[in-house]
Structure formats: structure tokens, C-alpha cells
Amino acid sequence: MPTSSEMQPQLALLYREALHTLAPTRLAPEIDVRLYPYAGIHHTIRLRQGRIYVRISDIFRDAPTGIHHALAFILVAKLLRKKVSDAHNRTYRDYACSPESLRASDLARRRRGRKIITSAKGHTYNLDTMFTRVNREMFDSAIEKPTLSWSRTRTRRILGHHDAAYETIVISKTLDSPDVPRWFVEYILFHEMLHIKHPARIVGGRRLYHTRTFRTEEARHPRYKEAQDWLEHVARTRRTQKARAA
Ligand SMILES: [Zn+2]
């Protein structure tokens, strides 16, 4: 893992490149890039007395260069009040919304003493109640209860996530809505509970989460077919919204 003093000159180069691409006629100001222990995923860019100051969440310390590259273009575009390219936005978002980043962000927030406001009780649905029912109906109440939480942000790409290391199931806030039928939320919860019942297996050096046993049991759910249609529906909604935003 590179130390922050080693990586900052490299990061500054990315910002110089972004600046050169987005504002080719301007002079190159000095750029000061630092990782900063923000509580959560947060970055800032400022221009002060001819010098650019960039502060990147230290949660991104190990982010691949491609992500830092996209972030540099996003922040510089914001500084110059220019339109951010969709491709850079997408690259950045996919990384920032990955379960690993969200977890790192949650841990940072916890470590840095900010109150955690998410809980199992949402606006529309209560995950505790749902868990008890799904556990009884689908698992003979054999699944030990993990920490249940609604996600803090509306993640459309990832509807649910089970974290074995932290014994946590996080369900996307997108589903905590009267527009989403209860059975579908319970189905997503059911899928995550299957991950507790069927832990990941290492196959050919890779971690396999959805094993054949997992998939077979999942397909036995009485509303499996309907759930696949709804997953399609959610994916379609996401595409439409993206198209509208573009
Ligand atoms: Zn899964």
C-alpha cells in the first residue's frame, strides 16, 4: 500500500492533466492534493490565491488510478463550473457505491464518532419484523439474526448486501417505499439470508458466493419468477432515470 506522501505527487499529476484537458488555455497553477480523514466519502476542491487545494477522503487511499483519474476530472470540472462527463461520473459512482466503499465509509463514520442514524426501522418497512417472518416461513427460524440496516444512500445498483465479516445485512433505501411491494423487499432479504445459510466457497482461488446449492434453494422461493420480473423492472427504472438525467 503506498503511503500518502508517496502517492500525493502522482495524484497531483492527475489533477494537472484534468486541468490541462478541461481548461487548456489557462496557466498551470500549483496543485496541493492531500488525503483527508473525512467522516464518510467526501472530497473538496478550492482555488485560493492562485493555488488549487484538493482534499480527498482517505477512504479512497487504495482506489485504483482509474478512479482517481475520474475523480480528478469531476472535481476540476466542478471547480471550473463545467459539465461533468457521464463516463467519469459512472466510473466514480460505481466505485463509491460498491459494498466495499460503503462499508469503509460506515466504519470511518463510526470510528470518527459520528452518530449512526440508519436502523432496521425504515419509513415504510421494518427489517426486524420482515426478518422474523422470512426466517419463520423460509428457514424454520434457523438463521441467527445479523445486524439489519437500511442503507444510508439510495443505491439502485445494489439492492441488498450481506457482509459476513460484520454479520450485517444492508438493504437499499430505494426499497423502503410504498411503491415497492412488501413481498419483494422480503425476497431481497431472503436472498441475503441465503448468504448466511450458504457461506461463500473458494473455487479455483476465487470466492464463489452464488453456489449451485444457493441458486437451487433461491429458485425454490414461491415468488422467485415474479421477483426476477421485479428485478428487471427496477433495472429498467434505473436506466430510464439515467437517460433522463443525461
Ligand atoms: Zn447474492
mmCIF file of C-alpha atoms and ligand atoms in Angstrom:
data_model
loop_
_atom_site.group_PDB
_atom_site.id
_atom_site.type_symbol
_atom_site.label_atom_id
_atom_site.label_comp_id
_atom_site.label_asym_id
_atom_site.label_seq_id
_atom_site.Cartn_x
_atom_site.Cartn_y
_atom_site.Cartn_z
ATOM 1 C CA MET A 1 0.000 0.000 0.000
ATOM 2 C CA PRO A 2 1.570 3.320 -0.963
ATOM 3 C CA THR A 3 1.931 5.817 1.862
ATOM 4 C CA SER A 4 0.137 9.098 1.385
ATOM 5 C CA SER A 5 3.345 11.073 0.906
ATOM 6 C CA GLU A 6 4.316 8.727 -1.931
ATOM 7 C CA MET A 7 1.002 8.917 -3.698
ATOM 8 C CA GLN A 8 0.305 12.659 -3.495
ATOM 9 C CA PRO A 9 2.691 13.759 -6.293
ATOM 10 C CA GLN A 10 1.072 11.089 -8.502
ATOM 11 C CA LEU A 11 -2.366 12.382 -7.618
ATOM 12 C CA ALA A 12 -1.307 15.956 -8.345
ATOM 13 C CA LEU A 13 -0.339 14.826 -11.863
ATOM 14 C CA LEU A 14 -3.873 13.574 -12.445
ATOM 15 C CA TYR A 15 -5.268 16.976 -11.419
ATOM 16 C CA ARG A 16 -2.798 18.726 -13.667
ATOM 17 C CA GLU A 17 -3.923 16.517 -16.552
ATOM 18 C CA ALA A 18 -7.605 17.216 -15.823
ATOM 19 C CA LEU A 19 -6.946 20.937 -15.617
ATOM 20 C CA HIS A 20 -4.956 20.900 -18.840
ATOM 21 C CA THR A 21 -7.735 18.980 -20.642
ATOM 22 C CA LEU A 22 -10.671 20.998 -19.305
ATOM 23 C CA ALA A 23 -9.037 24.446 -19.435
ATOM 24 C CA PRO A 24 -6.199 24.173 -21.963
ATOM 25 C CA THR A 25 -5.591 27.905 -22.325
ATOM 26 C CA ARG A 26 -5.009 28.673 -18.676
ATOM 27 C CA LEU A 27 -1.718 28.739 -16.889
ATOM 28 C CA ALA A 28 -0.957 25.778 -14.680
ATOM 29 C CA PRO A 29 -1.380 26.760 -11.037
ATOM 30 C CA GLU A 30 0.236 24.869 -8.205
ATOM 31 C CA ILE A 31 -1.847 21.941 -7.011
ATOM 32 C CA ASP A 32 -1.877 20.670 -3.475
ATOM 33 C CA VAL A 33 -3.543 17.235 -3.168
ATOM 34 C CA ARG A 34 -3.983 15.528 0.167
ATOM 35 C CA LEU A 35 -5.891 12.640 1.609
ATOM 36 C CA TYR A 36 -8.083 13.784 4.432
ATOM 37 C CA PRO A 37 -9.851 11.768 7.164
ATOM 38 C CA TYR A 38 -13.378 12.963 6.437
ATOM 39 C CA ALA A 39 -16.175 11.044 8.161
ATOM 40 C CA GLY A 40 -17.502 9.300 5.098
ATOM 41 C CA ILE A 41 -16.955 9.703 1.376
ATOM 42 C CA HIS A 42 -16.410 13.385 0.766
ATOM 43 C CA HIS A 43 -13.939 15.397 -1.322
ATOM 44 C CA THR A 44 -13.310 19.115 -1.767
ATOM 45 C CA ILE A 45 -11.545 21.349 -4.261
ATOM 46 C CA ARG A 46 -10.772 25.048 -3.770
ATOM 47 C CA LEU A 47 -8.873 27.793 -5.532
ATOM 48 C CA ARG A 48 -7.072 30.168 -3.163
ATOM 49 C CA GLN A 49 -4.580 32.797 -4.248
ATOM 50 C CA GLY A 50 -3.661 31.028 -7.443
ATOM 51 C CA ARG A 51 -3.264 27.659 -5.805
ATOM 52 C CA ILE A 52 -5.603 24.668 -6.035
ATOM 53 C CA TYR A 53 -6.267 22.686 -2.878
ATOM 54 C CA VAL A 54 -7.737 19.203 -3.205
ATOM 55 C CA ARG A 55 -8.784 17.118 -0.218
ATOM 56 C CA ILE A 56 -9.768 13.527 -0.950
ATOM 57 C CA SER A 57 -11.453 11.201 1.518
ATOM 58 C CA ASP A 58 -8.812 8.802 2.831
ATOM 59 C CA ILE A 59 -11.323 6.022 2.219
ATOM 60 C CA PHE A 60 -10.057 6.347 -1.374
ATOM 61 C CA ARG A 61 -6.441 5.725 -0.366
ATOM 62 C CA ASP A 62 -6.372 2.349 -2.135
ATOM 63 C CA ALA A 63 -8.667 3.285 -5.007
ATOM 64 C CA PRO A 64 -7.325 2.272 -8.431
ATOM 65 C CA THR A 65 -5.712 5.003 -10.551
ATOM 66 C CA GLY A 66 -8.694 4.915 -12.947
ATOM 67 C CA ILE A 67 -10.975 6.014 -10.096
ATOM 68 C CA HIS A 68 -8.635 8.831 -9.031
ATOM 69 C CA HIS A 69 -8.457 9.866 -12.677
ATOM 70 C CA ALA A 70 -12.294 10.078 -12.922
ATOM 71 C CA LEU A 71 -12.488 11.907 -9.578
ATOM 72 C CA ALA A 72 -9.869 14.436 -10.726
ATOM 73 C CA PHE A 73 -11.925 15.236 -13.832
ATOM 74 C CA ILE A 74 -15.124 15.524 -11.743
ATOM 75 C CA LEU A 75 -13.606 17.866 -9.149
ATOM 76 C CA VAL A 76 -11.799 20.033 -11.687
ATOM 77 C CA ALA A 77 -14.993 20.269 -13.793
ATOM 78 C CA LYS A 78 -16.834 21.428 -10.659
ATOM 79 C CA LEU A 79 -14.158 23.993 -9.909
ATOM 80 C CA LEU A 80 -14.403 25.330 -13.460
ATOM 81 C CA ARG A 81 -18.227 25.085 -13.405
ATOM 82 C CA LYS A 82 -18.145 22.799 -16.397
ATOM 83 C CA LYS A 83 -20.377 19.816 -17.119
ATOM 84 C CA VAL A 84 -19.035 16.577 -15.664
ATOM 85 C CA SER A 85 -18.763 13.819 -18.253
ATOM 86 C CA ASP A 86 -21.196 10.908 -17.839
ATOM 87 C CA ALA A 87 -18.391 8.388 -18.219
ATOM 88 C CA HIS A 88 -16.385 9.877 -15.352
ATOM 89 C CA ASN A 89 -19.496 10.124 -13.209
ATOM 90 C CA ARG A 90 -20.344 6.498 -13.870
ATOM 91 C CA THR A 91 -16.806 5.258 -13.164
ATOM 92 C CA TYR A 92 -16.702 7.202 -9.925
ATOM 93 C CA ARG A 93 -20.195 6.227 -8.751
ATOM 94 C CA ASP A 94 -19.724 2.522 -9.406
ATOM 95 C CA TYR A 95 -16.694 2.582 -7.158
ATOM 96 C CA ALA A 96 -18.108 4.872 -4.456
ATOM 97 C CA CYS A 97 -21.330 2.815 -4.280
ATOM 98 C CA SER A 98 -19.587 -0.557 -4.164
ATOM 99 C CA PRO A 99 -20.272 -2.548 -0.975
ATOM 100 C CA GLU A 100 -16.577 -2.249 -0.020
ATOM 101 C CA SER A 101 -16.564 1.550 -0.240
ATOM 102 C CA LEU A 102 -19.882 1.868 1.556
ATOM 103 C CA ARG A 103 -18.610 -0.356 4.330
ATOM 104 C CA ALA A 104 -15.333 1.531 4.619
ATOM 105 C CA SER A 105 -17.340 4.732 4.772
ATOM 106 C CA ASP A 106 -19.601 3.338 7.502
ATOM 107 C CA LEU A 107 -16.596 2.215 9.527
ATOM 108 C CA ALA A 108 -14.897 5.586 9.147
ATOM 109 C CA ARG A 109 -18.035 7.342 10.296
ATOM 110 C CA ARG A 110 -18.279 5.030 13.300
ATOM 111 C CA ARG A 111 -14.591 5.419 14.163
ATOM 112 C CA ARG A 112 -14.780 9.172 13.812
ATOM 113 C CA GLY A 113 -17.588 9.336 16.291
ATOM 114 C CA ARG A 114 -20.482 10.492 14.183
ATOM 115 C CA LYS A 115 -23.845 9.147 15.204
ATOM 116 C CA ILE A 116 -25.210 6.404 13.043
ATOM 117 C CA ILE A 117 -28.733 7.272 12.115
ATOM 118 C CA THR A 118 -29.673 4.295 9.999
ATOM 119 C CA SER A 119 -31.598 1.481 11.569
ATOM 120 C CA ALA A 120 -33.762 -1.504 10.765
ATOM 121 C CA LYS A 121 -36.861 0.645 11.008
ATOM 122 C CA GLY A 122 -37.458 2.498 7.779
ATOM 123 C CA HIS A 123 -40.198 4.922 6.739
ATOM 124 C CA THR A 124 -42.346 2.206 5.200
ATOM 125 C CA TYR A 125 -40.890 -1.128 6.261
ATOM 126 C CA ASN A 126 -39.297 -2.564 9.361
ATOM 127 C CA LEU A 127 -36.491 -5.003 8.573
ATOM 128 C CA ASP A 128 -36.674 -6.612 12.039
ATOM 129 C CA THR A 129 -40.286 -7.671 11.515
ATOM 130 C CA MET A 130 -39.500 -8.810 7.976
ATOM 131 C CA PHE A 131 -36.541 -10.839 9.123
ATOM 132 C CA THR A 132 -38.613 -12.697 11.703
ATOM 133 C CA ARG A 133 -41.289 -13.550 9.142
ATOM 134 C CA VAL A 134 -38.882 -14.639 6.368
ATOM 135 C CA ASN A 135 -36.878 -16.654 8.885
ATOM 136 C CA ARG A 136 -40.009 -18.475 10.050
ATOM 137 C CA GLU A 137 -41.514 -19.044 6.618
ATOM 138 C CA MET A 138 -38.386 -19.927 4.658
ATOM 139 C CA PHE A 139 -35.783 -21.169 7.163
ATOM 140 C CA ASP A 140 -37.716 -22.720 10.105
ATOM 141 C CA SER A 141 -36.329 -19.816 12.159
ATOM 142 C CA ALA A 142 -32.856 -21.353 11.912
ATOM 143 C CA ILE A 143 -30.960 -18.226 10.776
ATOM 144 C CA GLU A 144 -29.216 -16.314 13.525
ATOM 145 C CA LYS A 145 -30.188 -12.689 13.373
ATOM 146 C CA PRO A 146 -27.497 -10.376 11.944
ATOM 147 C CA THR A 147 -27.412 -6.580 12.269
ATOM 148 C CA LEU A 148 -30.094 -5.298 9.895
ATOM 149 C CA SER A 149 -29.971 -1.855 8.392
ATOM 150 C CA TRP A 150 -31.358 0.266 5.611
ATOM 151 C CA SER A 151 -28.604 1.817 3.517
ATOM 152 C CA ARG A 152 -27.923 5.498 4.053
ATOM 153 C CA THR A 153 -27.997 6.295 0.358
ATOM 154 C CA ARG A 154 -30.335 5.183 -2.410
ATOM 155 C CA THR A 155 -28.276 2.547 -4.151
ATOM 156 C CA ARG A 156 -30.155 1.252 -7.159
ATOM 157 C CA ARG A 157 -27.434 -0.966 -8.467
ATOM 158 C CA ILE A 158 -27.080 -2.895 -5.244
ATOM 159 C CA LEU A 159 -30.389 -3.709 -3.582
ATOM 160 C CA GLY A 160 -29.025 -5.787 -0.758
ATOM 161 C CA HIS A 161 -25.683 -6.733 0.694
ATOM 162 C CA HIS A 162 -24.579 -9.314 3.224
ATOM 163 C CA ASP A 163 -21.302 -8.704 4.978
ATOM 164 C CA ALA A 164 -20.089 -11.913 6.599
ATOM 165 C CA ALA A 165 -17.191 -10.251 8.446
ATOM 166 C CA TYR A 166 -19.508 -7.809 10.173
ATOM 167 C CA GLU A 167 -22.592 -10.058 10.312
ATOM 168 C CA THR A 168 -24.627 -7.357 8.705
ATOM 169 C CA ILE A 169 -27.339 -7.237 6.068
ATOM 170 C CA VAL A 170 -27.868 -3.856 4.439
ATOM 171 C CA ILE A 171 -30.932 -3.295 2.249
ATOM 172 C CA SER A 172 -31.061 -0.376 -0.175
ATOM 173 C CA LYS A 173 -33.152 2.561 0.966
ATOM 174 C CA THR A 174 -34.614 2.575 -2.573
ATOM 175 C CA LEU A 175 -36.843 -0.311 -1.459
ATOM 176 C CA ASP A 176 -38.172 1.433 1.652
ATOM 177 C CA SER A 177 -41.122 2.871 -0.224
ATOM 178 C CA PRO A 178 -44.858 2.200 -0.551
ATOM 179 C CA ASP A 179 -44.225 1.856 -4.323
ATOM 180 C CA VAL A 180 -42.312 -1.338 -3.663
ATOM 181 C CA PRO A 181 -44.394 -4.363 -2.612
ATOM 182 C CA ARG A 182 -43.577 -5.879 0.760
ATOM 183 C CA TRP A 183 -43.040 -9.358 -0.693
ATOM 184 C CA PHE A 184 -40.288 -8.028 -2.981
ATOM 185 C CA VAL A 185 -38.371 -6.408 -0.110
ATOM 186 C CA GLU A 186 -38.733 -9.691 1.768
ATOM 187 C CA TYR A 187 -37.435 -11.533 -1.262
ATOM 188 C CA ILE A 188 -34.275 -9.369 -1.322
ATOM 189 C CA LEU A 189 -33.873 -10.017 2.402
ATOM 190 C CA PHE A 190 -34.398 -13.757 1.743
ATOM 191 C CA HIS A 191 -31.570 -13.666 -0.836
ATOM 192 C CA GLU A 192 -29.214 -12.042 1.666
ATOM 193 C CA MET A 193 -30.229 -14.537 4.361
ATOM 194 C CA LEU A 194 -29.310 -17.349 1.969
ATOM 195 C CA HIS A 195 -25.789 -15.930 2.051
ATOM 196 C CA ILE A 196 -25.737 -16.600 5.799
ATOM 197 C CA LYS A 197 -27.010 -20.145 5.279
ATOM 198 C CA HIS A 198 -24.622 -20.854 2.375
ATOM 199 C CA PRO A 199 -21.281 -19.140 3.098
ATOM 200 C CA ALA A 200 -19.040 -18.296 0.116
ATOM 201 C CA ARG A 201 -16.800 -21.101 -1.126
ATOM 202 C CA ILE A 202 -13.329 -20.743 -2.610
ATOM 203 C CA VAL A 203 -13.386 -22.284 -6.085
ATOM 204 C CA GLY A 204 -10.225 -22.108 -8.223
ATOM 205 C CA GLY A 205 -8.774 -19.385 -5.985
ATOM 206 C CA ARG A 206 -11.876 -17.244 -6.304
ATOM 207 C CA ARG A 207 -14.655 -16.622 -3.846
ATOM 208 C CA LEU A 208 -17.912 -18.026 -5.132
ATOM 209 C CA TYR A 209 -20.966 -16.502 -3.483
ATOM 210 C CA HIS A 210 -23.805 -17.867 -5.567
ATOM 211 C CA THR A 211 -23.057 -21.575 -5.493
ATOM 212 C CA ARG A 212 -25.246 -24.130 -7.214
ATOM 213 C CA THR A 213 -26.821 -25.059 -3.851
ATOM 214 C CA PHE A 214 -27.510 -21.376 -3.235
ATOM 215 C CA ARG A 215 -29.159 -20.897 -6.633
ATOM 216 C CA THR A 216 -31.235 -24.078 -6.308
ATOM 217 C CA GLU A 217 -32.619 -23.032 -2.948
ATOM 218 C CA GLU A 218 -33.217 -19.489 -4.169
ATOM 219 C CA ALA A 219 -35.241 -20.766 -7.139
ATOM 220 C CA ARG A 220 -37.486 -22.693 -4.721
ATOM 221 C CA HIS A 221 -38.887 -19.430 -3.345
ATOM 222 C CA PRO A 222 -42.637 -19.356 -4.145
ATOM 223 C CA ARG A 223 -42.334 -15.930 -5.805
ATOM 224 C CA TYR A 224 -38.987 -16.495 -7.487
ATOM 225 C CA LYS A 225 -40.275 -15.848 -11.051
ATOM 226 C CA GLU A 226 -42.180 -12.734 -10.011
ATOM 227 C CA ALA A 227 -39.094 -11.469 -8.173
ATOM 228 C CA GLN A 228 -36.982 -11.817 -11.339
ATOM 229 C CA ASP A 229 -39.566 -9.678 -13.169
ATOM 230 C CA TRP A 230 -39.357 -7.048 -10.440
ATOM 231 C CA LEU A 231 -35.559 -7.055 -10.559
ATOM 232 C CA GLU A 232 -35.899 -6.395 -14.301
ATOM 233 C CA HIS A 233 -38.380 -3.626 -13.546
ATOM 234 C CA VAL A 234 -36.022 -1.972 -11.041
ATOM 235 C CA ALA A 235 -33.126 -2.198 -13.526
ATOM 236 C CA ARG A 236 -35.327 -0.637 -16.219
ATOM 237 C CA THR A 237 -36.353 2.231 -13.916
ATOM 238 C CA ARG A 238 -32.685 2.852 -13.224
ATOM 239 C CA ARG A 239 -31.891 3.057 -16.956
ATOM 240 C CA THR A 240 -34.799 5.428 -17.592
ATOM 241 C CA GLN A 241 -33.718 7.718 -14.766
ATOM 242 C CA LYS A 242 -30.177 7.717 -16.012
ATOM 243 C CA ALA A 243 -31.357 8.587 -19.525
ATOM 244 C CA ARG A 244 -33.442 11.407 -18.139
ATOM 245 C CA ALA A 245 -30.550 12.752 -16.093
ATOM 246 C CA ALA A 246 -28.206 12.675 -19.082
HETATM 247 ZN ZN ZN B 1 -26.123 -12.542 -3.585
#
